[in-house]
Amino acid sequence: MKEMGTMISTEELIKRAAAVRANAYAPYSKYKVGAALLAKDGRIFCGCNMENASYGLTICAERNAITTAIAEGCRDFEQIVIVAEGERPVPCGACLQVMSEFAPEIRVTVAAPDGTNRTDYTFMDLMPQQFILRKNEN
Ligand code: ZN
């Protein structure tokens, strides 16, 4: 199935997310997550979760993908696909807030790594209210 904007399908993004999920570092929760972030220019940025013995330092797959994109100079996103086994990997509040900074209209797809149990959300489904700091235009 072709998606609007780019020629990258959700199925392809699921494959990419499932592939990067294999690199997840989750020795504490055992909950491995992969994310594939599709930029409006067609680039795909991937991320996996990375836990730490100091639990609060853990970074989610979604934010890992987003920080990678930002480092590559990309800030315009169309879709993010997140995969995990077991519990559906709906983005946490911290990841939603980070997404709101760059892509308040991003499409969010969650699925199992094999593409089953898929659900598509609009960003507004998941976070109808965001914290927005008025930018200083001076
Ligand atoms: Zn998160």
PDB file of C-alpha atoms and ligand atoms in Angstrom, residues 59-63 90-96 99, ligand 1:
ATOM      1  CA  ILE A  59      15.514   6.480  26.235  1.00  0.00           C
ATOM      2  CA  CYS A  60      12.578   5.243  24.194  1.00  0.00           C
ATOM      3  CA  ALA A  61      12.880   4.034  20.607  1.00  0.00           C
ATOM      4  CA  GLU A  62      10.800   6.948  19.330  1.00  0.00           C
ATOM      5  CA  ARG A  63      12.991   9.631  20.873  1.00  0.00           C
ATOM      6  CA  VAL A  90       1.802   3.326  22.119  1.00  0.00           C
ATOM      7  CA  PRO A  91       4.173   6.281  22.656  1.00  0.00           C
ATOM      8  CA  CYS A  92       4.656   7.502  26.220  1.00  0.00           C
ATOM      9  CA  GLY A  93       3.891  11.070  27.235  1.00  0.00           C
ATOM     10  CA  ALA A  94       7.520  12.147  26.991  1.00  0.00           C
ATOM     11  CA  CYS A  95       7.804  10.910  23.409  1.00  0.00           C
ATOM     12  CA  LEU A  96       4.513  12.545  22.454  1.00  0.00           C
ATOM     13  CA  MET A  99       6.956  14.701  18.677  1.00  0.00           C
TER      14      MET A  99
HETATM   15 ZN    ZN B   1       8.569   7.177  25.142  1.00  0.00          ZN
END
